[in-house]
mmCIF file of C-alpha atoms and ligand atoms in Angstrom:
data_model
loop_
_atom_site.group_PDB
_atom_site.id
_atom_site.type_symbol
_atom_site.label_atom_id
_atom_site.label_comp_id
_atom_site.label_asym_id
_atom_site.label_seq_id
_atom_site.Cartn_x
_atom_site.Cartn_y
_atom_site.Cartn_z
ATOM 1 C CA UNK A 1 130.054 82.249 99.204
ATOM 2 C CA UNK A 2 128.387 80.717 102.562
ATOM 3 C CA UNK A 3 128.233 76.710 102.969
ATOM 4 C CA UNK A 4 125.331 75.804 105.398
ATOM 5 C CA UNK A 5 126.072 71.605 105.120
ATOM 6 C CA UNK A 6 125.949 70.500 101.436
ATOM 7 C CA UNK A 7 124.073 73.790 100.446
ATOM 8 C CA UNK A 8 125.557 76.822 98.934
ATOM 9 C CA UNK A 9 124.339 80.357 98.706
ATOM 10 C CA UNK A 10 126.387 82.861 96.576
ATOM 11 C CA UNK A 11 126.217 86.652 97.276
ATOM 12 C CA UNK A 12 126.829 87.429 93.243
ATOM 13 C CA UNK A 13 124.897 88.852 90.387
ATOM 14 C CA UNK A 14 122.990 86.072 88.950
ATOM 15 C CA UNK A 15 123.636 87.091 85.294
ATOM 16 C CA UNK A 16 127.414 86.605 85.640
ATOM 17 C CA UNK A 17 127.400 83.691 88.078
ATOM 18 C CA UNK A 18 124.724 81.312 87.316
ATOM 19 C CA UNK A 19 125.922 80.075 83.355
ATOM 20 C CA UNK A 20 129.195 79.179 85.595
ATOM 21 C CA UNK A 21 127.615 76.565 88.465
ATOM 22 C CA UNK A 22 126.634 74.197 85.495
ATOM 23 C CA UNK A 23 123.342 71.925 85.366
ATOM 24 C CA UNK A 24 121.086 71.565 88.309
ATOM 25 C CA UNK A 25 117.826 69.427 88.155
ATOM 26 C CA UNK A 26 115.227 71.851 88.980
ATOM 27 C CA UNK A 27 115.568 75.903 88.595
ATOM 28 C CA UNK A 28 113.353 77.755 90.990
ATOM 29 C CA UNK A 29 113.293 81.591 90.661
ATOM 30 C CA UNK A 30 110.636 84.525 91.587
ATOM 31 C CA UNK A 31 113.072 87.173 89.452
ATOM 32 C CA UNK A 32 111.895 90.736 89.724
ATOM 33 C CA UNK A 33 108.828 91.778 88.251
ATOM 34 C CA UNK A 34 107.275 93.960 85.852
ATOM 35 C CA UNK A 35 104.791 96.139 87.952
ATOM 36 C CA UNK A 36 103.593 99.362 87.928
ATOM 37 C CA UNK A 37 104.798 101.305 91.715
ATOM 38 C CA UNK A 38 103.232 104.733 90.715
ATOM 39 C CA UNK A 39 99.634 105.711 91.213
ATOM 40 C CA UNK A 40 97.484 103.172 92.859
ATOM 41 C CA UNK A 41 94.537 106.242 93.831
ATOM 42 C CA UNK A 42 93.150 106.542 97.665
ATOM 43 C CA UNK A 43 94.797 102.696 98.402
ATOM 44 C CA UNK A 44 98.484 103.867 97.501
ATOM 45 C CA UNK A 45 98.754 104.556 100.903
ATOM 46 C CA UNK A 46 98.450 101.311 102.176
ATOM 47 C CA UNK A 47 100.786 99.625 99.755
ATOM 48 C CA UNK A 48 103.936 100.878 101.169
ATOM 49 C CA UNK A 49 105.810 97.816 99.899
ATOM 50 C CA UNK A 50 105.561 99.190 96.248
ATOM 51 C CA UNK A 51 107.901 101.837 97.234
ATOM 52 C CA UNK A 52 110.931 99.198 98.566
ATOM 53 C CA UNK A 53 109.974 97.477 94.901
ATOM 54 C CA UNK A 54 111.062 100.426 93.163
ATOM 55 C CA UNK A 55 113.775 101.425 95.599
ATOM 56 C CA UNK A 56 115.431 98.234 95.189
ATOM 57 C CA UNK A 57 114.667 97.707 91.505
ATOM 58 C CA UNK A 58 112.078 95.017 91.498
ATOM 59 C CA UNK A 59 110.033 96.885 88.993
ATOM 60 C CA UNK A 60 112.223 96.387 86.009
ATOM 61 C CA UNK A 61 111.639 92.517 84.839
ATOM 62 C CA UNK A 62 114.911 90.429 83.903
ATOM 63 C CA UNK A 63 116.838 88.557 81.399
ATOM 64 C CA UNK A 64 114.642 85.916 80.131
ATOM 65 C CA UNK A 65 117.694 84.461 78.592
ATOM 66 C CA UNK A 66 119.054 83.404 82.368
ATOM 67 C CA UNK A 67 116.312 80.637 81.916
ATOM 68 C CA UNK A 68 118.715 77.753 79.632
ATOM 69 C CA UNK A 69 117.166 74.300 79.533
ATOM 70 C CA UNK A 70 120.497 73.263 78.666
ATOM 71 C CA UNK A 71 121.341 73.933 82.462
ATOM 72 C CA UNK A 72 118.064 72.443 84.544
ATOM 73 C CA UNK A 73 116.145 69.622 83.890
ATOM 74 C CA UNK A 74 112.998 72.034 84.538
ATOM 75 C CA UNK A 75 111.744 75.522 85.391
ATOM 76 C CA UNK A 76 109.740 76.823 87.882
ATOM 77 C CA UNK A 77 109.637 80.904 87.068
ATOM 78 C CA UNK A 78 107.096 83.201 89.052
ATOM 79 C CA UNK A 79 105.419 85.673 86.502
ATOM 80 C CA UNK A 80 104.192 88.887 87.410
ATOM 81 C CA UNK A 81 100.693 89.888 85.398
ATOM 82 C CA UNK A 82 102.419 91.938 83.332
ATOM 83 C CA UNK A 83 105.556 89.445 82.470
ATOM 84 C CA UNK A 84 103.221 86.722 81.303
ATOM 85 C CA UNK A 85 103.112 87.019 77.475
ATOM 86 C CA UNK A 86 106.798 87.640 77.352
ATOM 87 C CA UNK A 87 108.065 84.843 79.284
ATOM 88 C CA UNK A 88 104.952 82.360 77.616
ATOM 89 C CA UNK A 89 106.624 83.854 73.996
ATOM 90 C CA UNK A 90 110.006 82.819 75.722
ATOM 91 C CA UNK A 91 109.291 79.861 77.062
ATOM 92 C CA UNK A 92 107.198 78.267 73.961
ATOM 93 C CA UNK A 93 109.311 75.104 72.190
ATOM 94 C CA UNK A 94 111.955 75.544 74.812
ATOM 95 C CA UNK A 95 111.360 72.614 77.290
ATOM 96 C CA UNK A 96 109.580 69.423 76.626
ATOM 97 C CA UNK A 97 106.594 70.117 78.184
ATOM 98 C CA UNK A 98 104.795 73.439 80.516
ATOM 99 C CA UNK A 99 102.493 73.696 82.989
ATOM 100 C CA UNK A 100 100.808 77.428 83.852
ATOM 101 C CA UNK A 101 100.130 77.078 87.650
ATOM 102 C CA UNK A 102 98.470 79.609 90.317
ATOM 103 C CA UNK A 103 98.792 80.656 93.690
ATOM 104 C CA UNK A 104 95.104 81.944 94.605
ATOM 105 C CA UNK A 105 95.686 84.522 97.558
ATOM 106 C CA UNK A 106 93.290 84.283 100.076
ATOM 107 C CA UNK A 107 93.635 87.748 101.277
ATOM 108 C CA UNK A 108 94.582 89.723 98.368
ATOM 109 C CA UNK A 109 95.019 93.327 98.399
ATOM 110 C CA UNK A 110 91.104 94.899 98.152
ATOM 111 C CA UNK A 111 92.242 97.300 95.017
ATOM 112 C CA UNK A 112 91.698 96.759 91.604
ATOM 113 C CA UNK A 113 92.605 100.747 90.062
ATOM 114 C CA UNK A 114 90.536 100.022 86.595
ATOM 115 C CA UNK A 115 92.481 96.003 86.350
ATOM 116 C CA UNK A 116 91.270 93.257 88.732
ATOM 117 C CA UNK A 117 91.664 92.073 92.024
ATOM 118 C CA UNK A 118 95.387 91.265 92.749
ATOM 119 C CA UNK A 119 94.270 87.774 94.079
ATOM 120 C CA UNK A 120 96.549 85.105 91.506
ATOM 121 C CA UNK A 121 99.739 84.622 91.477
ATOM 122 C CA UNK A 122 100.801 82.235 88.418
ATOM 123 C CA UNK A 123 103.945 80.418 87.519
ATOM 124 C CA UNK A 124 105.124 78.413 84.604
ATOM 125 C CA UNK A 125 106.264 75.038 85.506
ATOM 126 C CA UNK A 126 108.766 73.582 81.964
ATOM 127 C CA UNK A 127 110.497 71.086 82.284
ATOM 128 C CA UNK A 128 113.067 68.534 80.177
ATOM 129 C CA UNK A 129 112.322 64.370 78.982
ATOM 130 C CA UNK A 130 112.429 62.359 82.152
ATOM 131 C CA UNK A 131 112.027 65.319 84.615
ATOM 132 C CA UNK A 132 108.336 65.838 84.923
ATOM 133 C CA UNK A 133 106.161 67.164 87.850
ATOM 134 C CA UNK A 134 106.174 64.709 90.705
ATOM 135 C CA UNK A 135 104.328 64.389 93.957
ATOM 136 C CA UNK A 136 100.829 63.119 95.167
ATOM 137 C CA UNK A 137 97.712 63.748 93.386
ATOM 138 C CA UNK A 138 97.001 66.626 95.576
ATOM 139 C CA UNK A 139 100.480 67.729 95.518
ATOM 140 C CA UNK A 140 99.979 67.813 91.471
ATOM 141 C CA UNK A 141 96.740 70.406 91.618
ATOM 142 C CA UNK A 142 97.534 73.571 89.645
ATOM 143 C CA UNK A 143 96.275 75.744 92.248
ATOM 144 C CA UNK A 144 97.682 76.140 95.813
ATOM 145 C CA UNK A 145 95.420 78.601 98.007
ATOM 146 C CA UNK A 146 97.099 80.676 101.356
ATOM 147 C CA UNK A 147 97.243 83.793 103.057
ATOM 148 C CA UNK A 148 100.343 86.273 101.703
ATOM 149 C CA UNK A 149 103.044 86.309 104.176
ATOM 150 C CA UNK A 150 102.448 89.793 106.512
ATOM 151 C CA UNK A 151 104.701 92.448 104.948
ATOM 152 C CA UNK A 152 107.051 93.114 107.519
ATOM 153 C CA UNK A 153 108.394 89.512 107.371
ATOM 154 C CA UNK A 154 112.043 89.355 106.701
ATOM 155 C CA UNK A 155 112.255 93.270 105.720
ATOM 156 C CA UNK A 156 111.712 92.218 101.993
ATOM 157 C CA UNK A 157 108.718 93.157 99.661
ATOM 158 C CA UNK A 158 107.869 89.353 97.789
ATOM 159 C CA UNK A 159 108.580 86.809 100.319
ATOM 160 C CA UNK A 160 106.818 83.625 99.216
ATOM 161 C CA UNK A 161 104.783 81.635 101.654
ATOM 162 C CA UNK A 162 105.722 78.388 102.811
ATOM 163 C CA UNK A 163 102.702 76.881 101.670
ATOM 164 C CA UNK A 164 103.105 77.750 98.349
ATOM 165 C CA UNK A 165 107.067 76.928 98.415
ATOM 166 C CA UNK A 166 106.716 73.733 99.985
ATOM 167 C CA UNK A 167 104.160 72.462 97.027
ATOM 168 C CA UNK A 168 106.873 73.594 94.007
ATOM 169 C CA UNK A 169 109.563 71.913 95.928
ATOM 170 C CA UNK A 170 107.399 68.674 96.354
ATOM 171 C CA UNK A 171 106.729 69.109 92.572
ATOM 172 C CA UNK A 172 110.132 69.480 91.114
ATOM 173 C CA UNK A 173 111.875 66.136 90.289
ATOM 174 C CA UNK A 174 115.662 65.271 91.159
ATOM 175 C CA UNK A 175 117.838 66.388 93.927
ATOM 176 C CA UNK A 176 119.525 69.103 92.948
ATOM 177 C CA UNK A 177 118.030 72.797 93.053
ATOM 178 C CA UNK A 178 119.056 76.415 92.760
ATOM 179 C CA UNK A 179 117.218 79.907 92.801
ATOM 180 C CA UNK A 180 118.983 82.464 90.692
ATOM 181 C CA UNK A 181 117.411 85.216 92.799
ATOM 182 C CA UNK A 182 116.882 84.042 95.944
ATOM 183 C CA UNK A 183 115.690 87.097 97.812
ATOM 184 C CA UNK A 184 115.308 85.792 101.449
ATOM 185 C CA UNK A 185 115.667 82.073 100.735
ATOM 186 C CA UNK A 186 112.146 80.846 100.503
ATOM 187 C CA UNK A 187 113.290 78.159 97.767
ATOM 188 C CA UNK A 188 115.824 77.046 99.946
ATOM 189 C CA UNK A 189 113.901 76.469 102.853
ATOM 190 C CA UNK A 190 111.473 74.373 101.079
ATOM 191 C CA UNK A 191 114.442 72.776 99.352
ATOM 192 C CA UNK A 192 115.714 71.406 102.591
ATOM 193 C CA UNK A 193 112.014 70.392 104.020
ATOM 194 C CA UNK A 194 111.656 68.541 100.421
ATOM 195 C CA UNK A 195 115.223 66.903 101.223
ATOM 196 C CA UNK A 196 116.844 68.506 98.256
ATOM 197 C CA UNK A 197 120.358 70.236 97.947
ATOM 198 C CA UNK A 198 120.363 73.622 97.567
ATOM 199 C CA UNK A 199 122.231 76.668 95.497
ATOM 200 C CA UNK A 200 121.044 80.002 96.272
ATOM 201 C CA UNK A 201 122.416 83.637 94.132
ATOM 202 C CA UNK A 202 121.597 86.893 95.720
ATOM 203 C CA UNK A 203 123.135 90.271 94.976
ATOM 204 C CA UNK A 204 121.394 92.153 97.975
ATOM 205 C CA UNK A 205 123.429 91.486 100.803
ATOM 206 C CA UNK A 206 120.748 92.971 103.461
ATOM 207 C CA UNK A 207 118.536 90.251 102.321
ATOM 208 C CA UNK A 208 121.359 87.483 101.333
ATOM 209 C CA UNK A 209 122.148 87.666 105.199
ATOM 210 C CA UNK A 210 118.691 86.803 105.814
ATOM 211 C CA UNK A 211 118.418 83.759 103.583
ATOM 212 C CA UNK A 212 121.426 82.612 105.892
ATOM 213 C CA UNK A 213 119.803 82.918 108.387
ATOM 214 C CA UNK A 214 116.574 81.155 107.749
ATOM 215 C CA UNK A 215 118.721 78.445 105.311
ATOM 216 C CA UNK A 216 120.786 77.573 108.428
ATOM 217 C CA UNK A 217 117.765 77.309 110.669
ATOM 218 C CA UNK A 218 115.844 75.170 108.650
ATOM 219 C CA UNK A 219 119.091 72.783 108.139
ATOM 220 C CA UNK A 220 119.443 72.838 112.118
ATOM 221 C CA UNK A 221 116.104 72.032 112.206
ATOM 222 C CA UNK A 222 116.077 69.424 109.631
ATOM 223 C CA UNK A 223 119.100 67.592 111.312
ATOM 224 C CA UNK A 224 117.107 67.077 114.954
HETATM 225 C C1 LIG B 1 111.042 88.741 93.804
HETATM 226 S S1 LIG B 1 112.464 88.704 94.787
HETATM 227 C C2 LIG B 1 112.566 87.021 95.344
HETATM 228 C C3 LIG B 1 111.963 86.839 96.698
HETATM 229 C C4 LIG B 1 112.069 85.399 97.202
HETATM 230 N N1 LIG B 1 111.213 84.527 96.426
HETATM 231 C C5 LIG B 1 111.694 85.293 98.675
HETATM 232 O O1 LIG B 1 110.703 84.608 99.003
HETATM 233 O O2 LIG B 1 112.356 85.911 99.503
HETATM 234 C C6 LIG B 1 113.777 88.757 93.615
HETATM 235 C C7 LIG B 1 115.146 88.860 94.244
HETATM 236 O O3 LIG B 1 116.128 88.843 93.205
HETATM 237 C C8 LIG B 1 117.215 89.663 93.590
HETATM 238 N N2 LIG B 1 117.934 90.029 92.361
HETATM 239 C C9 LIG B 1 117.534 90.899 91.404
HETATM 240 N N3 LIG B 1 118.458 90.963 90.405
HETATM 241 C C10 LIG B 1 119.447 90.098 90.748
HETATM 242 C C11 LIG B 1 120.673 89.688 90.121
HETATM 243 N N4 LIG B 1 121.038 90.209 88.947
HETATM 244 N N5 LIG B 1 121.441 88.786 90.743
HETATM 245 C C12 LIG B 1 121.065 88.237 91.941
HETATM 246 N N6 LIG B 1 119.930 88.602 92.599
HETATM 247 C C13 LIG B 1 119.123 89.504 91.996
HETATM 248 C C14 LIG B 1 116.557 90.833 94.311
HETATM 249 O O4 LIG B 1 117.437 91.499 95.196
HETATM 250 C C15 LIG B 1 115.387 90.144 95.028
HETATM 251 O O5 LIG B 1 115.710 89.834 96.368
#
């Protein structure tokens, strides 16, 4: 465990640890997806970040059941293509109310290999009485639109953009915030821009040394 002023990052599986911190306000998580990393025809080659997806087991989906509305006042959950009818199924009567949100790439990958163009990215937004979307009118559009981050940022396959980040975490209501899989620590970057507290679970170390590194930057930064 790593304290970076009042925010905490865990190295720890999430399954094990996360019923054990308690409630938090908001729950932000981009858990691993369910994508296929084989094939992918004459483009294949330039996809070289579907490889470190399988490697590292980001191809295999995840517990819907770490999602307890009992333990956040709302939900923000990242959903692969392939992950949205499950989690929808999962999430339906669970929370008060839902929004389904999307991140429109601007540069998506120019494939398609007989689906469509990789350009949306969508997430569910549930959440609990009393702890509904907040923000500005713009901030409460459904759709964000930005440029993927360039794949060699931060030696990990999904890093989120800041963009898109910084609208969820002007979205979410309350103070409190934690990201069950926190890959480099995207959520808690935004978290501390946004003026939230923070609670971060990775189980890669390789890329829970990162999120310290970018977690304590942005507090430096933040304390000017
Ligand atoms: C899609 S990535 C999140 C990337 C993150 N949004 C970012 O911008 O860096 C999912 C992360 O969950 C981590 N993970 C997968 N299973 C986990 C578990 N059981 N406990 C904790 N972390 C886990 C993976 O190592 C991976 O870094």
């Amino acid at each position: 465990m790593v304290r970076i002023g009042p925010h905490t990052l865990y190295c720890a599986d999430a399954y094990r640890l996360r019923p054990q911190l308690g409630f938090f306000d908001a729950e932000v998580m981009d858990p691993p997806y369910v994508i296929r990393t084989a094939g992918g025809g004459s483009f294949r080659k330039h996809r070289p970040y579907l490889d470190q997806i399988q490697q590292e087991g980001l191809d295999r989906g995840f517990d819907h059941k770490i999602i307890n509305p009992l333990l956040c006042g709302s939900v923000v959950v990242f959903c692969h293509n392939d992950q949205l009818p499950g989690v929808s199924a999962y999430l339906n009567g669970l929370f008060h109310r839902f929004a389904l949100c999307v991140w429109r790439k601007l540069t998506p990958m120019p494939v398609a290999n007989k689906h469509y163009v990789p350009e949306l990215e969508l997430y569910f937004h549930a959440w609990n009485r009393g702890y509904h979307p907040e923000g500005s009118l713009a901030d409460l559009k459904r759709v964000v639109e930005c440029r993927s981050r360039a794949l060699k940022d931060y030696a990990h396959p999904a890093v989120k953009p800041d963009e898109v980040m910084n609208k969820i975490l002007r979205n979410v209501s309350g103070r409190t915030v934690i990201d069950p899989f926190m890959g480099t620590g995207s959520t808690g970057v935004a978290a501390i821009r946004a003026g939230k507290i923070f609670t971060g679970i990775e189980h890669n170390p390789k890329h829970f040394q990162t999120a310290i590194a970018r977690i304590s930057a942005a507090w430096e930064q933040a304390n000017r």
